[in-house]
Amino acid sequence: MKRYIAAANWKMNKDVPESREFVKELLKKLLNIKDAEVILCPPFTSLFSIGELLKKSKVRLGAQNMHFADSGAFTGEISAGMLKSVYCEYVILGHSERRHVFGETDEDIHKKLLKALEKELKPILCVGETLEERQSGRTIDVLKQQYRAAFDGLSDNDMRRCAIAYEPVWAIGTGVVATPEQASEAHREIRQLIARQFSGDLAQEMRILYGGSVKPENADELIATDEIDGFLVGGAGLKVDSFASIVQSVDNYLQAQE
Ligand code: PEP
């Protein structure tokens, strides 16, 4: 069975004491979780400390970004090797805030993805259209462009180590969630791109997450949508109760499939 993901992206929120408090509370609430893979992506400053707390748990640690170089004169940047040394297993790449606020290009993201894989991190690649792109009928073209640029030239084995998050920019942090139909259409398109580049089997194996205003109130409906293999959660991932409830929705769905 495919292991669905519930990942929290804390963005620039929570200092070290707040991060530790969250993790201690969360671990108590996840005792009955069996099948969902839970990933926390705190700010860089909390990675080591949380990593220590998570060592004996099944919760995985991810970073929100990285640089594509191994080391050097890149003031303010963090390398893949550094992330590995603070217990990271995953790294989010190409988040819409990185693309649109910090001007990351498809080429930057491709270089980061290759470096992450070389250093044995598992990338979660974010793709998604803006409202203007959707309204002008360019959603599929944008997804194709972002997908192709990121995964160009990858081997099957490297692709297997990635996950993809479809995150429509208009749904991120806005309270406007994509409908199951809108999400399914985008996920199906992404799966077809994988099938064409690799194989139908690999396309089915890959985990394609949905992100954008996921909350406890909409998680059950979304996760029941065939194409959605988990969530990347922003705002609702900052509160223990709401994130634990979303994890529970993912886990309940998986257990019902057994
Ligand atoms: C995100 O930033 O990846 C995200 C999905 O945010 P939110 O859940 O707050 O919309």
CSV table of C-alpha atoms and ligand atoms in Angstrom, one decimal:
chain,number,residue,atom,x,y,z
A,1,MET,CA,0.0,0.0,0.0
A,2,LYS,CA,1.2,3.5,-0.8
A,3,ARG,CA,2.2,5.4,2.3
A,4,TYR,CA,0.3,8.7,2.2
A,5,ILE,CA,2.0,11.7,3.7
A,6,ALA,CA,0.9,14.4,6.1
A,7,ALA,CA,3.6,17.1,6.1
A,8,ALA,CA,3.6,20.5,8.0
A,9,ASN,CA,5.5,23.4,6.6
A,10,TRP,CA,5.9,25.9,9.4
A,11,LYS,CA,7.5,28.6,7.2
A,12,MET,CA,9.1,31.3,9.3
A,13,ASN,CA,7.2,30.4,12.5
A,14,LYS,CA,8.2,29.0,15.9
A,15,ASP,CA,11.5,29.5,17.7
A,16,VAL,CA,13.3,26.6,19.3
A,17,PRO,CA,11.3,26.4,22.6
A,18,GLU,CA,8.0,26.6,20.7
A,19,SER,CA,9.1,24.0,18.2
A,20,ARG,CA,10.1,21.6,21.0
A,21,GLU,CA,6.8,22.2,22.8
A,22,PHE,CA,4.9,21.4,19.6
A,23,VAL,CA,6.7,18.2,19.0
A,24,LYS,CA,6.3,16.9,22.6
A,25,GLU,CA,2.5,17.5,22.4
A,26,LEU,CA,2.2,16.1,18.9
A,27,LEU,CA,4.0,12.9,19.7
A,28,LYS,CA,1.5,12.3,22.5
A,29,LYS,CA,-1.4,12.8,20.0
A,30,LEU,CA,0.1,10.5,17.3
A,31,LEU,CA,0.4,7.3,19.4
A,32,ASN,CA,-2.3,5.5,17.5
A,33,ILE,CA,-1.2,6.6,14.0
A,34,LYS,CA,-0.3,3.4,12.1
A,35,ASP,CA,0.0,4.1,8.4
A,36,ALA,CA,0.4,7.8,7.6
A,37,GLU,CA,3.9,9.2,7.2
A,38,VAL,CA,4.2,12.4,9.2
A,39,ILE,CA,6.8,15.0,8.3
A,40,LEU,CA,7.6,18.2,10.1
A,41,CYS,CA,9.4,21.0,8.2
A,42,PRO,CA,10.4,23.7,10.8
A,43,PRO,CA,12.7,26.6,10.3
A,44,PHE,CA,16.4,25.8,9.9
A,45,THR,CA,17.1,26.9,13.5
A,46,SER,CA,14.8,24.3,15.0
A,47,LEU,CA,16.0,21.3,12.9
A,48,PHE,CA,18.7,20.0,15.2
A,49,SER,CA,16.8,20.3,18.4
A,50,ILE,CA,13.6,18.8,17.0
A,51,GLY,CA,15.6,16.1,15.2
A,52,GLU,CA,16.9,15.0,18.6
A,53,LEU,CA,13.4,14.7,20.0
A,54,LEU,CA,12.1,12.8,16.9
A,55,LYS,CA,15.0,10.3,16.8
A,56,LYS,CA,13.0,7.5,18.4
A,57,SER,CA,9.7,8.4,16.8
A,58,LYS,CA,8.3,7.6,13.3
A,59,VAL,CA,7.9,11.3,12.5
A,60,ARG,CA,10.3,12.5,9.8
A,61,LEU,CA,12.1,15.8,9.5
A,62,GLY,CA,12.2,18.0,6.5
A,63,ALA,CA,13.7,21.4,5.6
A,64,GLN,CA,11.9,24.1,3.7
A,65,ASN,CA,14.7,25.0,1.3
A,66,MET,CA,18.4,24.5,0.5
A,67,HIS,CA,21.1,25.8,-1.8
A,68,PHE,CA,22.4,23.8,-4.7
A,69,ALA,CA,26.1,24.2,-4.0
A,70,ASP,CA,28.0,22.0,-1.6
A,71,SER,CA,29.6,24.9,0.3
A,72,GLY,CA,31.2,28.3,-0.4
A,73,ALA,CA,30.5,32.1,-0.5
A,74,PHE,CA,26.7,32.0,-0.3
A,75,THR,CA,25.9,34.2,2.7
A,76,GLY,CA,22.8,33.1,4.5
A,77,GLU,CA,22.4,29.8,2.6
A,78,ILE,CA,22.2,26.2,3.8
A,79,SER,CA,23.6,23.2,1.9
A,80,ALA,CA,22.1,19.7,1.5
A,81,GLY,CA,25.0,18.2,3.5
A,82,MET,CA,24.2,20.6,6.4
A,83,LEU,CA,20.6,19.4,6.4
A,84,LYS,CA,21.7,15.8,6.5
A,85,SER,CA,23.8,16.6,9.5
A,86,VAL,CA,20.7,17.8,11.5
A,87,TYR,CA,18.6,14.7,10.9
A,88,CYS,CA,16.7,15.9,7.7
A,89,GLU,CA,15.3,13.2,5.5
A,90,TYR,CA,13.1,15.4,3.3
A,91,VAL,CA,13.5,18.9,1.7
A,92,ILE,CA,10.7,21.0,0.3
A,93,LEU,CA,11.8,22.6,-3.1
A,94,GLY,CA,10.1,25.2,-5.3
A,95,HIS,CA,7.5,26.3,-2.7
A,96,SER,CA,5.4,29.1,-4.3
A,97,GLU,CA,6.9,31.6,-1.8
A,98,ARG,CA,10.4,30.7,-2.9
A,99,ARG,CA,9.3,31.0,-6.5
A,100,HIS,CA,7.2,34.2,-6.2
A,101,VAL,CA,8.6,36.1,-3.2
A,102,PHE,CA,12.3,35.1,-3.6
A,103,GLY,CA,12.4,34.8,-7.4
A,104,GLU,CA,13.6,31.2,-7.6
A,105,THR,CA,13.6,30.0,-11.2
A,106,ASP,CA,12.8,26.6,-12.6
A,107,GLU,CA,16.5,26.2,-13.3
A,108,ASP,CA,17.5,26.9,-9.6
A,109,ILE,CA,14.9,24.4,-8.5
A,110,HIS,CA,16.2,21.7,-10.9
A,111,LYS,CA,19.8,22.2,-9.6
A,112,LYS,CA,18.6,22.0,-6.0
A,113,LEU,CA,16.6,18.8,-6.8
A,114,LEU,CA,19.7,17.1,-8.3
A,115,LYS,CA,21.9,18.1,-5.3
A,116,ALA,CA,19.3,17.0,-2.8
A,117,LEU,CA,19.1,13.6,-4.5
A,118,GLU,CA,22.9,13.3,-4.7
A,119,LYS,CA,23.1,13.9,-0.9
A,120,GLU,CA,20.3,11.4,-0.3
A,121,LEU,CA,17.6,13.8,0.8
A,122,LYS,CA,14.1,13.2,-0.5
A,123,PRO,CA,12.7,16.2,-2.3
A,124,ILE,CA,9.1,17.3,-2.1
A,125,LEU,CA,8.7,19.4,-5.2
A,126,CYS,CA,6.0,22.0,-5.2
A,127,VAL,CA,4.2,23.0,-8.3
A,128,GLY,CA,1.1,25.2,-8.9
A,129,GLU,CA,-0.5,27.9,-10.8
A,130,THR,CA,-1.4,31.5,-9.8
A,131,LEU,CA,-5.0,32.8,-9.9
A,132,GLU,CA,-4.2,34.7,-13.0
A,133,GLU,CA,-2.7,31.7,-14.7
A,134,ARG,CA,-5.8,29.6,-13.8
A,135,GLN,CA,-8.2,32.3,-15.0
A,136,SER,CA,-6.4,32.6,-18.3
A,137,GLY,CA,-6.6,28.8,-18.8
A,138,ARG,CA,-2.9,28.2,-18.4
A,139,THR,CA,-3.0,25.8,-15.4
A,140,ILE,CA,-1.9,22.7,-17.3
A,141,ASP,CA,0.9,24.5,-19.2
A,142,VAL,CA,2.3,25.9,-15.9
A,143,LEU,CA,2.3,22.5,-14.3
A,144,LYS,CA,3.9,20.9,-17.3
A,145,GLN,CA,6.6,23.6,-17.4
A,146,GLN,CA,7.4,23.3,-13.7
A,147,TYR,CA,7.3,19.5,-13.7
A,148,ARG,CA,9.5,19.1,-16.8
A,149,ALA,CA,12.1,21.7,-15.7
A,150,ALA,CA,12.4,20.0,-12.2
A,151,PHE,CA,12.6,16.4,-13.2
A,152,ASP,CA,14.5,16.7,-16.5
A,153,GLY,CA,17.0,13.8,-17.0
A,154,LEU,CA,16.2,11.9,-13.7
A,155,SER,CA,16.6,8.2,-13.4
A,156,ASP,CA,13.6,6.0,-12.3
A,157,ASN,CA,15.3,5.4,-9.0
A,158,ASP,CA,15.9,9.1,-8.3
A,159,MET,CA,12.3,9.8,-9.3
A,160,ARG,CA,11.0,7.2,-6.9
A,161,ARG,CA,12.7,9.1,-4.0
A,162,CYS,CA,10.7,12.3,-4.8
A,163,ALA,CA,7.2,13.4,-3.8
A,164,ILE,CA,5.3,16.2,-5.6
A,165,ALA,CA,3.0,18.7,-3.9
A,166,TYR,CA,0.3,20.3,-6.1
A,167,GLU,CA,-0.2,23.7,-4.4
A,168,PRO,CA,-2.3,26.2,-6.4
A,169,VAL,CA,-0.9,29.6,-5.4
A,170,TRP,CA,-4.5,31.0,-5.0
A,171,ALA,CA,-5.2,28.4,-2.3
A,172,ILE,CA,-2.1,28.9,-0.2
A,173,GLY,CA,-2.9,30.8,3.0
A,174,THR,CA,-6.1,32.2,1.6
A,175,GLY,CA,-8.8,29.9,3.1
A,176,VAL,CA,-9.9,29.1,-0.4
A,177,VAL,CA,-9.3,25.4,-0.9
A,178,ALA,CA,-9.3,23.6,-4.3
A,179,THR,CA,-12.3,21.5,-4.9
A,180,PRO,CA,-11.6,17.7,-5.0
A,181,GLU,CA,-12.3,18.0,-8.8
A,182,GLN,CA,-9.8,20.8,-9.3
A,183,ALA,CA,-7.2,19.0,-7.3
A,184,SER,CA,-7.9,15.7,-9.1
A,185,GLU,CA,-7.6,17.2,-12.5
A,186,ALA,CA,-4.2,18.7,-11.7
A,187,HIS,CA,-3.0,15.5,-10.0
A,188,ARG,CA,-4.1,13.4,-13.0
A,189,GLU,CA,-2.2,15.7,-15.3
A,190,ILE,CA,1.0,15.4,-13.2
A,191,ARG,CA,0.6,11.6,-13.1
A,192,GLN,CA,0.4,11.5,-16.9
A,193,LEU,CA,3.6,13.5,-17.1
A,194,ILE,CA,5.3,11.0,-14.9
A,195,ALA,CA,3.8,8.1,-16.9
A,196,ARG,CA,5.1,9.6,-20.2
A,197,GLN,CA,8.6,10.3,-18.8
A,198,PHE,CA,9.0,7.1,-16.8
A,199,SER,CA,6.2,4.5,-16.8
A,200,GLY,CA,2.6,4.0,-15.7
A,201,ASP,CA,3.7,1.9,-12.8
A,202,LEU,CA,6.0,4.6,-11.5
A,203,ALA,CA,3.3,7.2,-12.0
A,204,GLN,CA,1.0,5.1,-9.8
A,205,GLU,CA,3.7,4.6,-7.2
A,206,MET,CA,4.5,8.3,-6.8
A,207,ARG,CA,3.0,10.3,-4.0
A,208,ILE,CA,1.3,13.5,-5.1
A,209,LEU,CA,0.2,15.7,-2.2
A,210,TYR,CA,-2.3,18.5,-2.2
A,211,GLY,CA,-1.5,21.8,-0.4
A,212,GLY,CA,-3.5,24.9,0.0
A,213,SER,CA,-5.8,25.8,2.9
A,214,VAL,CA,-6.1,22.2,4.1
A,215,LYS,CA,-7.9,22.1,7.5
A,216,PRO,CA,-9.4,19.5,9.7
A,217,GLU,CA,-12.8,20.4,8.2
A,218,ASN,CA,-11.9,19.6,4.6
A,219,ALA,CA,-9.2,16.9,5.1
A,220,ASP,CA,-11.6,13.9,5.0
A,221,GLU,CA,-13.2,14.9,1.8
A,222,LEU,CA,-9.9,15.7,0.1
A,223,ILE,CA,-8.1,12.6,1.1
A,224,ALA,CA,-10.9,10.4,-0.1
A,225,THR,CA,-10.2,11.8,-3.6
A,226,ASP,CA,-8.5,9.0,-5.6
A,227,GLU,CA,-5.7,11.1,-6.9
A,228,ILE,CA,-4.6,12.8,-3.6
A,229,ASP,CA,-1.9,10.9,-1.7
A,230,GLY,CA,-1.5,13.2,1.3
A,231,PHE,CA,-1.1,16.8,2.3
A,232,LEU,CA,1.4,19.6,2.6
A,233,VAL,CA,-0.1,21.8,5.3
A,234,GLY,CA,0.8,25.4,6.1
A,235,GLY,CA,-1.4,27.4,8.6
A,236,ALA,CA,-3.2,24.4,10.0
A,237,GLY,CA,0.2,22.7,10.7
A,238,LEU,CA,1.1,25.4,13.3
A,239,LYS,CA,-1.4,24.1,15.8
A,240,VAL,CA,-1.0,20.7,17.4
A,241,ASP,CA,-4.7,19.9,17.5
A,242,SER,CA,-5.4,20.8,13.9
A,243,PHE,CA,-2.3,19.1,12.5
A,244,ALA,CA,-2.9,16.0,14.6
A,245,SER,CA,-6.5,15.9,13.3
A,246,ILE,CA,-5.3,16.2,9.6
A,247,VAL,CA,-2.8,13.3,10.3
A,248,GLN,CA,-5.7,11.3,11.7
A,249,SER,CA,-7.8,11.9,8.6
A,250,VAL,CA,-5.0,10.5,6.4
A,251,ASP,CA,-4.4,7.6,8.7
A,252,ASN,CA,-8.1,6.7,9.0
A,253,TYR,CA,-8.4,6.7,5.2
A,254,LEU,CA,-5.4,4.4,4.9
A,255,GLN,CA,-6.7,2.0,7.6
A,256,ALA,CA,-10.1,1.9,5.9
A,257,GLN,CA,-8.3,0.7,2.7
A,258,GLU,CA,-6.6,-2.3,4.4
B,1,PEP,C1,1.8,26.0,2.1
B,1,PEP,O1,2.4,27.0,2.4
B,1,PEP,O2,2.5,25.1,1.6
B,1,PEP,C2,0.4,25.9,2.4
B,1,PEP,C3,-0.2,24.9,1.8
B,1,PEP,O3,-0.2,26.8,3.2
B,1,PEP,P1,-1.7,26.8,3.8
B,1,PEP,O4,-2.0,25.4,4.3
B,1,PEP,O5,-1.7,27.8,4.9
B,1,PEP,O6,-2.6,27.2,2.7
